[in-house]
mmCIF file with all atom_site columns, C-alpha atoms in Angstrom:
data_model
loop_
_atom_site.group_PDB
_atom_site.id
_atom_site.type_symbol
_atom_site.label_atom_id
_atom_site.label_alt_id
_atom_site.label_comp_id
_atom_site.label_asym_id
_atom_site.label_entity_id
_atom_site.label_seq_id
_atom_site.pdbx_PDB_ins_code
_atom_site.Cartn_x
_atom_site.Cartn_y
_atom_site.Cartn_z
_atom_site.occupancy
_atom_site.B_iso_or_equiv
_atom_site.pdbx_formal_charge
_atom_site.auth_seq_id
_atom_site.auth_comp_id
_atom_site.auth_asym_id
_atom_site.auth_atom_id
_atom_site.pdbx_PDB_model_num
ATOM 1   C CA . MET A 1 1   ? -9.027  7.728   -0.408  1.00 0.00 ? 1   MET A CA 1
ATOM 2   C CA . ALA A 1 2   ? -6.830  6.926   -3.360  1.00 0.00 ? 2   ALA A CA 1
ATOM 3   C CA . GLU A 1 3   ? -4.026  4.472   -3.073  1.00 0.00 ? 3   GLU A CA 1
ATOM 4   C CA . ALA A 1 4   ? -0.440  6.517   -3.321  1.00 0.00 ? 4   ALA A CA 1
ATOM 5   C CA . PRO A 1 5   ? 2.029   5.626   -6.022  1.00 0.00 ? 5   PRO A CA 1
ATOM 6   C CA . LEU A 1 6   ? 4.660   3.998   -5.152  1.00 0.00 ? 6   LEU A CA 1
ATOM 7   C CA . THR A 1 7   ? 8.298   4.872   -6.188  1.00 0.00 ? 7   THR A CA 1
ATOM 8   C CA . ARG A 1 8   ? 11.183  2.486   -6.729  1.00 0.00 ? 8   ARG A CA 1
ATOM 9   C CA . ALA A 1 9   ? 12.711  3.322   -3.121  1.00 0.00 ? 9   ALA A CA 1
ATOM 10  C CA . ASP A 1 10  ? 9.222   2.937   -1.750  1.00 0.00 ? 10  ASP A CA 1
ATOM 11  C CA . GLN A 1 11  ? 9.510   -0.660  -3.417  1.00 0.00 ? 11  GLN A CA 1
ATOM 12  C CA . VAL A 1 12  ? 12.729  -1.608  -2.004  1.00 0.00 ? 12  VAL A CA 1
ATOM 13  C CA . LEU A 1 13  ? 11.540  -0.135  1.703   1.00 0.00 ? 13  LEU A CA 1
ATOM 14  C CA . ILE A 1 14  ? 8.948   -2.190  1.466   1.00 0.00 ? 14  ILE A CA 1
ATOM 15  C CA . ALA A 1 15  ? 10.864  -5.320  0.774   1.00 0.00 ? 15  ALA A CA 1
ATOM 16  C CA . ALA A 1 16  ? 13.522  -4.537  3.311   1.00 0.00 ? 16  ALA A CA 1
ATOM 17  C CA . ALA A 1 17  ? 10.851  -3.888  5.782   1.00 0.00 ? 17  ALA A CA 1
ATOM 18  C CA . ALA A 1 18  ? 8.962   -6.696  5.151   1.00 0.00 ? 18  ALA A CA 1
ATOM 19  C CA . ALA A 1 19  ? 12.192  -8.971  5.185   1.00 0.00 ? 19  ALA A CA 1
ATOM 20  C CA . LEU A 1 20  ? 13.249  -7.547  8.782   1.00 0.00 ? 20  LEU A CA 1
ATOM 21  C CA . ALA A 1 21  ? 9.854   -8.023  9.967   1.00 0.00 ? 21  ALA A CA 1
ATOM 22  C CA . VAL A 1 22  ? 10.407  -11.653 9.916   1.00 0.00 ? 22  VAL A CA 1
ATOM 23  C CA . PRO A 1 23  ? 12.405  -14.051 11.643  1.00 0.00 ? 23  PRO A CA 1
ATOM 24  C CA . PRO A 1 24  ? 15.510  -14.098 11.935  1.00 0.00 ? 24  PRO A CA 1
ATOM 25  C CA . VAL A 1 25  ? 16.098  -11.066 13.149  1.00 0.00 ? 25  VAL A CA 1
ATOM 26  C CA . MET A 1 26  ? 18.752  -11.455 15.091  1.00 0.00 ? 26  MET A CA 1
ATOM 27  C CA . ASP A 1 27  ? 21.208  -12.866 12.959  1.00 0.00 ? 27  ASP A CA 1
ATOM 28  C CA . ARG A 1 28  ? 23.457  -9.957  12.593  1.00 0.00 ? 28  ARG A CA 1
ATOM 29  C CA . ASP A 1 29  ? 24.523  -10.500 8.824   1.00 0.00 ? 29  ASP A CA 1
ATOM 30  C CA . LEU A 1 30  ? 21.299  -11.069 7.512   1.00 0.00 ? 30  LEU A CA 1
ATOM 31  C CA . THR A 1 31  ? 19.869  -8.317  9.949   1.00 0.00 ? 31  THR A CA 1
ATOM 32  C CA . ALA A 1 32  ? 22.875  -5.942  8.759   1.00 0.00 ? 32  ALA A CA 1
ATOM 33  C CA . ARG A 1 33  ? 22.253  -6.487  5.397   1.00 0.00 ? 33  ARG A CA 1
ATOM 34  C CA . ARG A 1 34  ? 18.199  -6.154  5.312   1.00 0.00 ? 34  ARG A CA 1
ATOM 35  C CA . MET A 1 35  ? 18.883  -2.717  7.369   1.00 0.00 ? 35  MET A CA 1
ATOM 36  C CA . ALA A 1 36  ? 21.451  -1.425  4.876   1.00 0.00 ? 36  ALA A CA 1
ATOM 37  C CA . MET A 1 37  ? 19.175  -2.002  1.781   1.00 0.00 ? 37  MET A CA 1
ATOM 38  C CA . ALA A 1 38  ? 16.358  -0.234  4.109   1.00 0.00 ? 38  ALA A CA 1
ATOM 39  C CA . LEU A 1 39  ? 18.581  2.790   5.465   1.00 0.00 ? 39  LEU A CA 1
ATOM 40  C CA . ASP A 1 40  ? 20.113  3.106   1.752   1.00 0.00 ? 40  ASP A CA 1
ATOM 41  C CA . VAL A 1 41  ? 16.758  4.286   0.367   1.00 0.00 ? 41  VAL A CA 1
ATOM 42  C CA . ILE A 1 42  ? 14.822  5.885   3.371   1.00 0.00 ? 42  ILE A CA 1
ATOM 43  C CA . PRO A 1 43  ? 16.461  9.308   2.275   1.00 0.00 ? 43  PRO A CA 1
ATOM 44  C CA . HIS A 1 44  ? 14.661  8.841   -0.856  1.00 0.00 ? 44  HIS A CA 1
ATOM 45  C CA . VAL A 1 45  ? 11.240  7.933   0.413   1.00 0.00 ? 45  VAL A CA 1
ATOM 46  C CA . ALA A 1 46  ? 8.888   11.023  0.617   1.00 0.00 ? 46  ALA A CA 1
ATOM 47  C CA . PRO A 1 47  ? 8.324   12.067  4.418   1.00 0.00 ? 47  PRO A CA 1
ATOM 48  C CA . ASP A 1 48  ? 4.879   12.114  4.086   1.00 0.00 ? 48  ASP A CA 1
ATOM 49  C CA . GLY A 1 49  ? 4.330   9.207   1.351   1.00 0.00 ? 49  GLY A CA 1
ATOM 50  C CA . PRO A 1 50  ? 2.850   5.516   1.649   1.00 0.00 ? 50  PRO A CA 1
ATOM 51  C CA . THR A 1 51  ? 6.033   4.464   3.579   1.00 0.00 ? 51  THR A CA 1
ATOM 52  C CA . CYS A 1 52  ? 7.158   7.034   5.637   1.00 0.00 ? 52  CYS A CA 1
ATOM 53  C CA . GLY A 1 53  ? 5.847   4.858   8.650   1.00 0.00 ? 53  GLY A CA 1
ATOM 54  C CA . LEU A 1 54  ? 7.893   1.697   8.022   1.00 0.00 ? 54  LEU A CA 1
ATOM 55  C CA . ALA A 1 55  ? 10.907  4.300   7.366   1.00 0.00 ? 55  ALA A CA 1
ATOM 56  C CA . PHE A 1 56  ? 10.286  5.595   10.766  1.00 0.00 ? 56  PHE A CA 1
ATOM 57  C CA . GLU A 1 57  ? 10.198  2.368   12.657  1.00 0.00 ? 57  GLU A CA 1
ATOM 58  C CA . ILE A 1 58  ? 13.389  1.105   10.653  1.00 0.00 ? 58  ILE A CA 1
ATOM 59  C CA . GLU A 1 59  ? 15.164  4.060   11.599  1.00 0.00 ? 59  GLU A CA 1
ATOM 60  C CA . ALA A 1 60  ? 14.246  3.397   15.590  1.00 0.00 ? 60  ALA A CA 1
ATOM 61  C CA . MET A 1 61  ? 15.095  -0.166  15.285  1.00 0.00 ? 61  MET A CA 1
ATOM 62  C CA . ASP A 1 62  ? 18.589  0.574   13.583  1.00 0.00 ? 62  ASP A CA 1
ATOM 63  C CA . ARG A 1 63  ? 19.176  3.104   16.508  1.00 0.00 ? 63  ARG A CA 1
ATOM 64  C CA . ALA A 1 64  ? 18.294  0.462   18.959  1.00 0.00 ? 64  ALA A CA 1
ATOM 65  C CA . ARG A 1 65  ? 20.563  -1.941  16.896  1.00 0.00 ? 65  ARG A CA 1
ATOM 66  C CA . ARG A 1 66  ? 23.624  -0.044  16.898  1.00 0.00 ? 66  ARG A CA 1
ATOM 67  C CA . ALA A 1 67  ? 23.420  0.896   20.737  1.00 0.00 ? 67  ALA A CA 1
ATOM 68  C CA . GLY A 1 68  ? 23.012  -2.569  21.510  1.00 0.00 ? 68  GLY A CA 1
ATOM 69  C CA . ASP A 1 69  ? 19.914  -2.301  23.175  1.00 0.00 ? 69  ASP A CA 1
ATOM 70  C CA . GLY A 1 70  ? 18.195  -5.370  23.113  1.00 0.00 ? 70  GLY A CA 1
ATOM 71  C CA . PRO A 1 71  ? 15.178  -4.795  24.807  1.00 0.00 ? 71  PRO A CA 1
ATOM 72  C CA . THR A 1 72  ? 14.201  -1.780  22.642  1.00 0.00 ? 72  THR A CA 1
ATOM 73  C CA . PHE A 1 73  ? 15.349  -3.650  19.385  1.00 0.00 ? 73  PHE A CA 1
ATOM 74  C CA . SER A 1 74  ? 12.880  -5.981  20.497  1.00 0.00 ? 74  SER A CA 1
ATOM 75  C CA . ASP A 1 75  ? 10.079  -3.261  20.951  1.00 0.00 ? 75  ASP A CA 1
ATOM 76  C CA . CYS A 1 76  ? 11.087  -1.881  17.718  1.00 0.00 ? 76  CYS A CA 1
ATOM 77  C CA . HIS A 1 77  ? 10.809  -5.122  15.645  1.00 0.00 ? 77  HIS A CA 1
ATOM 78  C CA . TRP A 1 78  ? 7.606   -5.765  17.057  1.00 0.00 ? 78  TRP A CA 1
ATOM 79  C CA . ARG A 1 79  ? 6.217   -1.837  15.742  1.00 0.00 ? 79  ARG A CA 1
ATOM 80  C CA . LEU A 1 80  ? 7.848   -2.751  12.553  1.00 0.00 ? 80  LEU A CA 1
ATOM 81  C CA . ARG A 1 81  ? 5.913   -5.730  12.443  1.00 0.00 ? 81  ARG A CA 1
ATOM 82  C CA . SER A 1 82  ? 2.750   -4.046  12.915  1.00 0.00 ? 82  SER A CA 1
ATOM 83  C CA . ALA A 1 83  ? 3.569   -1.125  10.874  1.00 0.00 ? 83  ALA A CA 1
ATOM 84  C CA . VAL A 1 84  ? 4.172   -3.700  7.958   1.00 0.00 ? 84  VAL A CA 1
ATOM 85  C CA . ALA A 1 85  ? 0.543   -5.567  8.493   1.00 0.00 ? 85  ALA A CA 1
ATOM 86  C CA . ARG A 1 86  ? -0.844  -2.132  8.408   1.00 0.00 ? 86  ARG A CA 1
ATOM 87  C CA . PHE A 1 87  ? 0.624   -1.089  5.425   1.00 0.00 ? 87  PHE A CA 1
ATOM 88  C CA . PHE A 1 88  ? -0.128  -4.194  3.613   1.00 0.00 ? 88  PHE A CA 1
ATOM 89  C CA . GLU A 1 89  ? -3.733  -4.181  5.272   1.00 0.00 ? 89  GLU A CA 1
ATOM 90  C CA . THR A 1 90  ? -4.253  -0.769  3.904   1.00 0.00 ? 90  THR A CA 1
ATOM 91  C CA . ARG A 1 91  ? -2.783  -1.618  0.199   1.00 0.00 ? 91  ARG A CA 1
ATOM 92  C CA . ALA A 1 92  ? -4.945  -4.897  0.090   1.00 0.00 ? 92  ALA A CA 1
ATOM 93  C CA . ALA A 1 93  ? -8.211  -2.830  0.937   1.00 0.00 ? 93  ALA A CA 1
ATOM 94  C CA . HIS A 1 94  ? -7.389  -0.368  -1.846  1.00 0.00 ? 94  HIS A CA 1
ATOM 95  C CA . ALA A 1 95  ? -6.896  -3.046  -4.273  1.00 0.00 ? 95  ALA A CA 1
ATOM 96  C CA . TYR A 1 96  ? -9.823  -4.970  -3.278  1.00 0.00 ? 96  TYR A CA 1
ATOM 97  C CA . GLU A 1 97  ? -12.258 -1.824  -3.373  1.00 0.00 ? 97  GLU A CA 1
ATOM 98  C CA . ARG A 1 98  ? -10.878 -1.248  -6.913  1.00 0.00 ? 98  ARG A CA 1
ATOM 99  C CA . TRP A 1 99  ? -11.263 -4.544  -8.101  1.00 0.00 ? 99  TRP A CA 1
ATOM 100 C CA . ARG A 1 100 ? -14.917 -4.681  -6.818  1.00 0.00 ? 100 ARG A CA 1
ATOM 101 C CA . ARG A 1 101 ? -15.266 -1.226  -9.200  1.00 0.00 ? 101 ARG A CA 1
ATOM 102 C CA . GLU A 1 102 ? -13.420 -2.613  -12.261 1.00 0.00 ? 102 GLU A CA 1
ATOM 103 C CA . THR A 1 103 ? -15.641 -6.163  -11.945 1.00 0.00 ? 103 THR A CA 1
ATOM 104 C CA . GLY A 1 104 ? -18.734 -4.525  -11.271 1.00 0.00 ? 104 GLY A CA 1
ATOM 105 C CA . ARG A 1 105 ? -18.989 -6.278  -7.764  1.00 0.00 ? 105 ARG A CA 1
ATOM 106 C CA . ALA A 1 106 ? -18.971 -2.604  -5.782  1.00 0.00 ? 106 ALA A CA 1
#
């Protein structure tokens, strides 16, 4: 499977998701800034694109944050961390295979 190209919105969403996935997520100002970046670009991300899973988890996390639901927010945070890890694992695997082909190590 080929790597899907990333748009500028995808790139912003990836950076915001990675920032949200690491502590301190409970710092309200920092979390709000990171969340605002992500939510601003989500409408510009393809619903079936490479970052759709990140967008889904960020939207769920935002709903929990706005509702003041700490336990759900925490669950969403862990799911976002997993989504970020899966995203980068997939990208790394594609890049590694491409590198192996390009260097003749395949």
